Coordinates of C-alpha atoms and ligand atoms in Angstrom, one line a residue:
X1095 CA 26.3 7.3 -24.8
X1096 CA 25.5 8.4 -28.3
X1097 CA 25.3 12.0 -27.7
X1098 CA 26.5 14.8 -25.6
X1099 CA 22.9 15.5 -24.4
X1100 CA 22.3 11.7 -23.5
X1101 CA 25.6 12.1 -21.3
X1102 CA 24.3 15.3 -19.9
X1103 CA 21.0 13.6 -18.8
X1104 CA 23.1 10.5 -17.5
X1105 CA 25.4 13.0 -15.5
X1106 CA 22.5 14.7 -14.1
X1107 CA 21.0 11.5 -12.8
X1108 CA 24.1 10.3 -11.0
X1109 CA 24.4 13.7 -9.5
X1110 CA 21.0 13.5 -8.2
X1111 CA 21.6 10.2 -6.8
X1112 CA 24.7 11.0 -5.0
X1113 CA 22.7 14.3 -3.4
X1114 CA 24.7 16.6 -5.4
X1115 CA 22.6 19.8 -6.0
X1116 CA 22.2 20.5 -9.7
X1117 CA 20.7 23.2 -11.4
X1118 CA 17.9 22.3 -13.5
X1119 CA 19.0 21.5 -17.3
X1120 CA 17.9 24.0 -19.6
X1121 CA 18.0 23.8 -23.5
X1122 CA 21.4 23.9 -24.8
X1123 CA 20.0 24.9 -28.2
X1124 CA 16.7 26.6 -28.9
X1125 CA 14.3 23.6 -29.7
X1126 CA 12.4 23.6 -32.9
X1127 CA 8.7 23.5 -32.3
X1128 CA 6.9 20.4 -33.2
X1129 CA 3.6 18.6 -32.3
X1130 CA 2.9 14.7 -32.3
X1131 CA 0.0 12.8 -31.6
X1132 CA -1.3 9.2 -31.6
X1133 CA -3.1 7.8 -34.9
X1134 CA -4.0 9.3 -38.1
X1135 CA -7.0 11.5 -36.5
X1136 CA -4.0 13.2 -34.7
X1137 CA -3.4 14.9 -38.2
X1138 CA -6.4 17.4 -37.6
X1139 CA -5.6 17.8 -33.8
X1140 CA -1.9 18.5 -34.6
X1141 CA -2.7 21.4 -37.3
X1142 CA -5.0 23.2 -34.6
X1143 CA -2.4 22.8 -32.1
X1144 CA 0.1 23.9 -34.6
X1145 CA -1.8 27.4 -35.1
X1146 CA -1.4 28.1 -31.5
X1147 CA 2.1 27.2 -31.6
X1148 CA 2.9 29.2 -34.6
X1149 CA 1.2 32.3 -33.1
X1150 CA 4.0 32.2 -30.3
X1151 CA 1.4 30.6 -27.8
X1152 CA 2.1 28.0 -25.3
X1153 CA 2.3 24.3 -25.6
X1154 CA -0.4 23.9 -23.0
X1155 CA -2.9 25.8 -25.0
X1156 CA -1.8 24.0 -28.1
X1157 CA -2.4 20.3 -26.9
X1158 CA -5.7 21.5 -25.2
X1159 CA -6.9 23.0 -28.5
X1160 CA -5.5 20.2 -30.5
X1161 CA -7.4 17.6 -28.0
X1162 CA -10.7 19.3 -28.6
X1163 CA -10.6 18.4 -32.3
X1164 CA -11.2 14.3 -32.0
X1165 CA -13.6 15.4 -29.0
X1166 CA -15.9 16.9 -31.5
X1167 CA -15.4 14.8 -34.3
X1168 CA -18.8 13.0 -34.8
X1169 CA -16.9 10.1 -36.9
X1170 CA -14.7 9.5 -34.2
X1171 CA -16.2 6.7 -32.0
X1172 CA -13.1 6.5 -29.3
X1173 CA -13.0 10.0 -28.4
X1174 CA -15.6 12.8 -27.0
X1175 CA -18.7 13.1 -28.2
X1176 CA -19.9 10.2 -30.3
X1177 CA -17.6 7.8 -28.3
X1178 CA -18.8 4.4 -27.9
X1179 CA -20.6 3.9 -24.4
X1180 CA -19.8 1.4 -21.8
X1181 CA -21.9 -1.9 -21.7
X1182 CA -24.8 -0.2 -19.9
X1183 CA -25.2 2.5 -22.7
X1184 CA -23.3 5.5 -20.9
X1185 CA -20.9 7.5 -22.7
X1186 CA -18.2 8.2 -20.0
X1187 CA -15.2 10.1 -20.9
X1188 CA -11.4 10.3 -19.4
X1189 CA -9.1 13.2 -20.2
X1190 CA -5.8 14.3 -18.7
X1191 CA -3.5 17.6 -19.4
X1192 CA 0.1 18.4 -18.0
X1193 CA 2.9 21.2 -18.7
X1194 CA 6.3 21.4 -17.9
X1195 CA 6.2 22.9 -14.7
X1196 CA 4.5 19.7 -13.0
X1197 CA 1.0 21.2 -13.2
X1198 CA -1.7 18.8 -14.2
X1199 CA -5.5 18.0 -14.2
X1200 CA -7.5 15.2 -14.9
X1201 CA -11.1 13.9 -15.3
X1202 CA -12.2 10.2 -15.2
X1203 CA -15.8 8.6 -15.9
X1204 CA -17.1 12.0 -16.8
X1205 CA -20.4 12.0 -18.4
X1206 CA -22.3 14.5 -20.5
X1207 CA -19.7 17.1 -21.2
X1208 CA -18.4 17.0 -24.7
X1209 CA -14.7 18.4 -23.8
X1210 CA -13.3 16.6 -21.0
X1211 CA -9.9 17.8 -21.7
X1212 CA -11.0 21.6 -21.1
X1213 CA -12.4 20.3 -17.9
X1214 CA -9.2 18.8 -17.0
X1215 CA -7.6 22.1 -17.7
X1216 CA -9.9 23.8 -15.4
X1217 CA -9.1 21.0 -12.8
X1218 CA -5.5 22.2 -13.3
X1219 CA -6.2 26.0 -13.1
X1220 CA -9.0 26.2 -10.5
X1221 CA -8.7 23.6 -8.0
X1222 CA -6.1 22.4 -5.3
X1223 CA -6.6 18.8 -6.8
X1224 CA -5.2 16.8 -9.6
X1225 CA -8.3 14.6 -10.6
X1226 CA -12.0 14.5 -10.3
X1227 CA -14.3 11.7 -11.2
X1228 CA -17.9 10.6 -12.0
X1229 CA -20.4 13.0 -10.5
X1230 CA -18.1 15.3 -8.8
X1231 CA -16.2 15.8 -12.0
X1232 CA -19.7 16.6 -13.8
X1233 CA -20.8 18.7 -10.8
X1234 CA -17.3 20.9 -11.2
X1235 CA -17.9 21.1 -14.9
X1236 CA -21.4 22.2 -14.6
X1237 CA -20.3 24.9 -12.0
X1238 CA -17.7 26.0 -14.6
X1239 CA -20.2 26.7 -17.2
X1240 CA -19.7 23.6 -19.3
X1241 CA -23.0 22.7 -21.1
X1242 CA -24.7 19.5 -20.0
X1243 CA -25.1 17.5 -23.4
X1244 CA -26.4 14.1 -24.6
X1245 CA -22.9 12.4 -25.9
X1246 CA -24.5 9.2 -27.2
X1247 CA -25.1 9.5 -30.9
X1248 CA -27.6 7.7 -33.0
X1249 CA -24.9 5.8 -34.7
X1250 CA -22.9 5.0 -31.4
X1251 CA -26.3 3.9 -30.0
X1252 CA -26.9 1.5 -32.8
X1253 CA -23.4 0.0 -32.4
X1254 CA -23.9 -0.4 -28.9
X1255 CA -27.4 -2.4 -29.6
X1256 CA -25.6 -4.2 -32.3
X1257 CA -23.1 -5.3 -29.6
X1258 CA -25.6 -6.0 -27.0
X1259 CA -26.5 -9.2 -29.1
X1260 CA -23.2 -10.9 -28.6
X1261 CA -21.9 -9.0 -25.4
X1262 CA -18.3 -10.0 -25.9
X1263 CA -15.8 -7.7 -24.5
X1264 CA -13.0 -7.8 -26.9
X1265 CA -10.5 -5.0 -27.3
X1266 CA -10.0 -4.3 -31.0
X1267 CA -7.4 -1.5 -31.7
X1268 CA -7.5 0.7 -34.8
X1269 CA -5.0 -1.5 -36.9
X1270 CA -5.5 0.2 -40.2
X1271 CA -4.4 3.9 -41.2
X1272 CA -7.5 5.9 -42.2
X1273 CA -10.0 3.4 -40.8
X1274 CA -12.3 3.9 -37.5
X1275 CA -15.6 2.6 -37.4
X1276 CA -16.5 -1.0 -38.3
X1277 CA -13.8 -3.6 -38.8
X1278 CA -13.1 -4.2 -42.6
X1279 CA -14.6 -7.6 -43.4
X1280 CA -16.0 -8.5 -40.2
X1281 CA -19.6 -9.7 -39.8
X1282 CA -19.9 -9.8 -36.2
X1283 CA -22.3 -7.1 -35.2
X1284 CA -20.5 -4.5 -32.6
X1285 CA -17.2 -5.6 -34.0
X1286 CA -15.8 -1.9 -34.4
X1287 CA -12.5 -0.5 -33.6
X1288 CA -13.5 0.0 -29.9
X1289 CA -10.9 1.8 -28.5
X1290 CA -8.0 4.7 -29.7
X1291 CA -6.9 7.6 -27.6
X1292 CA -5.8 10.9 -28.7
X1293 CA -2.4 11.6 -26.8
X1294 CA -0.9 14.8 -28.1
X1295 CA 2.5 16.2 -26.9
X1296 CA 3.8 19.7 -28.1
X1297 CA 7.2 21.6 -27.9
X1298 CA 6.5 25.6 -28.4
X1299 CA 9.0 28.0 -29.6
X1300 CA 9.9 28.9 -26.0
X1301 CA 11.0 25.3 -25.6
X1302 CA 8.2 24.7 -23.3
X1303 CA 6.4 21.1 -23.4
X1304 CA 3.1 20.0 -22.9
X1305 CA 0.8 17.0 -23.3
X1306 CA -2.9 15.9 -23.3
X1307 CA -4.7 12.7 -23.5
X1308 CA -8.3 12.3 -24.3
X1309 CA -10.6 9.1 -24.9
X1310 CA -13.9 7.6 -24.2
X1311 CA -11.8 4.6 -23.1
X1312 CA -12.7 0.8 -24.2
X1313 CA -16.1 0.5 -25.7
X1314 CA -18.4 -1.6 -23.9
X1315 CA -16.4 -1.3 -20.6
X1316 CA -17.9 -1.8 -17.2
X1317 CA -19.7 1.1 -15.7
X1318 CA -17.2 3.0 -13.7
X1319 CA -14.1 1.5 -15.4
X1320 CA -11.1 4.1 -16.0
X1321 CA -8.4 3.5 -18.1
X1322 CA -4.8 4.8 -18.2
X1323 CA -5.5 8.1 -20.2
X1324 CA -6.7 10.3 -17.1
X1325 CA -3.9 8.8 -15.1
X1326 CA -1.0 11.2 -14.6
X1327 CA 2.1 8.9 -15.2
X1328 CA 0.1 6.2 -17.1
X1329 CA -1.6 7.7 -20.1
X1330 CA 0.5 11.0 -20.0
X1331 CA 3.5 12.3 -18.3
X1332 CA 5.6 15.4 -18.8
X1333 CA 8.8 16.4 -17.2
X1334 CA 10.1 19.8 -18.4
X1335 CA 13.8 18.8 -17.8
X1336 CA 13.4 15.5 -19.9
X1337 CA 10.5 15.0 -22.3
X1338 CA 6.8 13.9 -22.4
X1339 CA 5.0 10.5 -23.1
X1340 CA 1.6 9.5 -23.7
X1341 CA 0.2 6.0 -24.6
X1342 CA -2.7 4.3 -26.3
X1343 CA -4.1 1.0 -26.1
X1344 CA -5.5 -1.3 -23.6
X1345 CA -5.1 1.0 -20.4
X1346 CA -5.1 -1.6 -17.9
X1347 CA -1.7 -2.8 -19.3
X1348 CA -0.4 0.6 -19.2
X1349 CA -1.4 1.3 -15.7
X1350 CA 0.3 -1.8 -14.7
X1351 CA 3.7 -0.6 -15.7
X1352 CA 3.2 3.3 -15.2
X1353 CA 3.8 3.6 -18.8
X1354 CA 4.2 7.2 -19.5
X1355 CA 6.2 7.8 -16.5
X1356 CA 8.4 4.9 -17.3
X1357 CA 9.1 6.1 -20.9
X1358 CA 10.4 9.6 -19.5
X1359 CA 12.2 8.1 -16.7
X1360 CA 14.1 5.9 -19.0
X1361 CA 14.7 9.1 -21.1
X1362 CA 16.2 10.5 -18.0
X1363 CA 18.6 7.4 -17.7
X1364 CA 19.9 8.4 -21.3
X1365 CA 17.7 6.4 -23.6
X1366 CA 16.5 8.1 -26.7
X1367 CA 12.7 8.5 -27.0
X1368 CA 12.5 5.6 -29.3
X1369 CA 14.5 3.1 -27.1
X1370 CA 12.5 4.3 -24.1
X1371 CA 9.1 3.5 -25.7
X1372 CA 10.6 0.2 -27.0
X1373 CA 11.7 -0.8 -23.4
X1374 CA 8.2 0.2 -21.8
X1375 CA 6.6 -1.9 -24.5
X1376 CA 8.8 -4.9 -24.2
X1377 CA 8.3 -4.9 -20.3
X1378 CA 4.7 -5.8 -20.9
X1379 CA 5.6 -8.3 -23.5
X1380 CA 7.9 -9.8 -21.4
X1381 CA 5.8 -9.8 -18.2
X1382 CA 2.6 -10.7 -19.8
X1383 CA 3.7 -12.7 -22.9
X1384 CA 0.1 -14.3 -23.2
X1385 CA -2.0 -11.4 -22.7
X1386 CA 0.3 -9.1 -25.0
X1387 CA 0.0 -11.4 -28.1
X1388 CA -3.7 -10.4 -28.7
X1389 CA -3.8 -6.6 -27.5
X1390 CA -2.4 -3.4 -28.6
X1391 CA -0.3 -0.9 -26.4
X1392 CA 1.6 2.0 -28.0
X1393 CA 3.7 4.7 -26.6
X1394 CA 4.7 8.1 -27.9
X1395 CA 7.5 10.2 -26.6
X1396 CA 9.0 13.7 -27.3
X1397 CA 12.3 14.7 -25.7
X1398 CA 12.7 18.4 -24.4
X1399 CA 15.1 18.7 -27.6
X1400 CA 12.5 17.7 -30.0
X1401 CA 13.4 14.0 -30.9
X1402 CA 10.4 11.7 -31.3
X1403 CA 9.9 8.0 -30.4
X1404 CA 6.9 5.6 -30.9
X1405 CA 6.6 1.9 -30.5
X1406 CA 3.6 -0.6 -30.2
X1407 CA 2.9 -4.2 -29.2
X1408 CA 1.2 -4.8 -32.6
X1409 CA 1.9 -3.4 -36.1
X1410 CA -0.7 -1.0 -37.1
X1411 CA 0.0 1.8 -34.6
X1412 CA 0.5 5.2 -36.6
X1413 CA 1.3 8.6 -35.2
X1414 CA 0.8 12.2 -36.6
X1415 CA 3.6 14.5 -36.8
X1416 CA 3.5 18.5 -37.5
X1417 CA 6.7 20.8 -37.6
X1418 CA 8.0 23.4 -39.8
X1419 CA 8.6 21.0 -42.8
X1420 CA 5.0 19.5 -43.1
X1421 CA 1.8 19.8 -41.0
X1422 CA 0.3 16.5 -41.9
X1423 CA 2.8 13.6 -41.7
X1424 CA 1.5 10.1 -40.6
X1425 CA 4.2 8.0 -39.7
X1426 CA 3.9 4.1 -38.9
X1427 CA 5.5 2.8 -35.4
X1428 CA 7.5 -0.1 -35.2
X1429 CA 6.4 -2.8 -33.1
X1430 CA 7.0 -5.9 -31.0
X1431 CA 4.9 -8.3 -33.3
X1432 CA 5.0 -8.1 -37.0
Ligands
LIG1613 C1 -8.2 3.2 -22.3 N1 -6.2 3.7 -23.4 O1 -9.2 3.5 -21.8 C2 -7.5 3.9 -23.5 C3 -8.1 3.3 -24.6 C4 -7.3 3.5 -25.9 O2 -6.5 2.7 -27.9 O3 -6.3 4.1 -26.1 N2 -7.3 2.5 -26.8 O4 -7.6 2.1 -21.9

């Protein structure tokens, strides 16, 4: 045990296992507010989230506001409006949101609504459910007053038509900072960075944690395919007593190991956020070594005390960090393969 907090976490776990009743752990010292999010485009999301937190706002409002930024970014083809479509040309969006009181909401395979994260928030607030999908999610969004819109932009439409010439389904993660769009030096039509998710985690001035995750999923996916991002425990998990985690990359691999839940549970057992992300990634690498060689999965974690961890299978995963010292840090994560 490297710290008193880790010792406390481990003690609580042991007590829970032996059936002793233990009061929920609360912050020993007031945490410093912080926002972290996946990829370089997380910088802009963090800044908007930070404005909410600086005003004394709730972490849940902060992560929702932050997630809306890439959803509205017309240059971002992997989140929200302008996201690349499925193989039949439909833009379908996945999102989830969760706070530190186990309140959560999610939507999957949602079409025609530009801000799925806000629909996920309404699921959390207005329904007895956790997740709505497809036509039902759209019906709910329209009933809630969200406008029905065409999300396929001319640029995404052109990329899809280029992809139709080869129709090769090949996940290509954003592997270089500040590049999203066509893979540099590639001559293959439709050879684009075809998946990247915004996962954002925040700790506010009151020490409250929340997280949000939003994506258009894997470009050229099968119609109806849903990834990890809207699944609580896979793409996002928050436990107010321990910490929060989110993921990016090939969602099928994250769903298989309940990735974000695993990261938080490893933290509960005493691992630091960094070691927890490493172990969750290495489980994928160990269980599926051949598959893991060619695909990307990255985890980002934030403890209740404000410690951050990040790790990915492949190099190239970066995360954005915003705190009192600096609002626009981009930090490369370590990886299993160099
Ligand atoms: C998915 N995890 O739908 C998302 C896509 C992604 O980096 O994050 N790519 O599987």
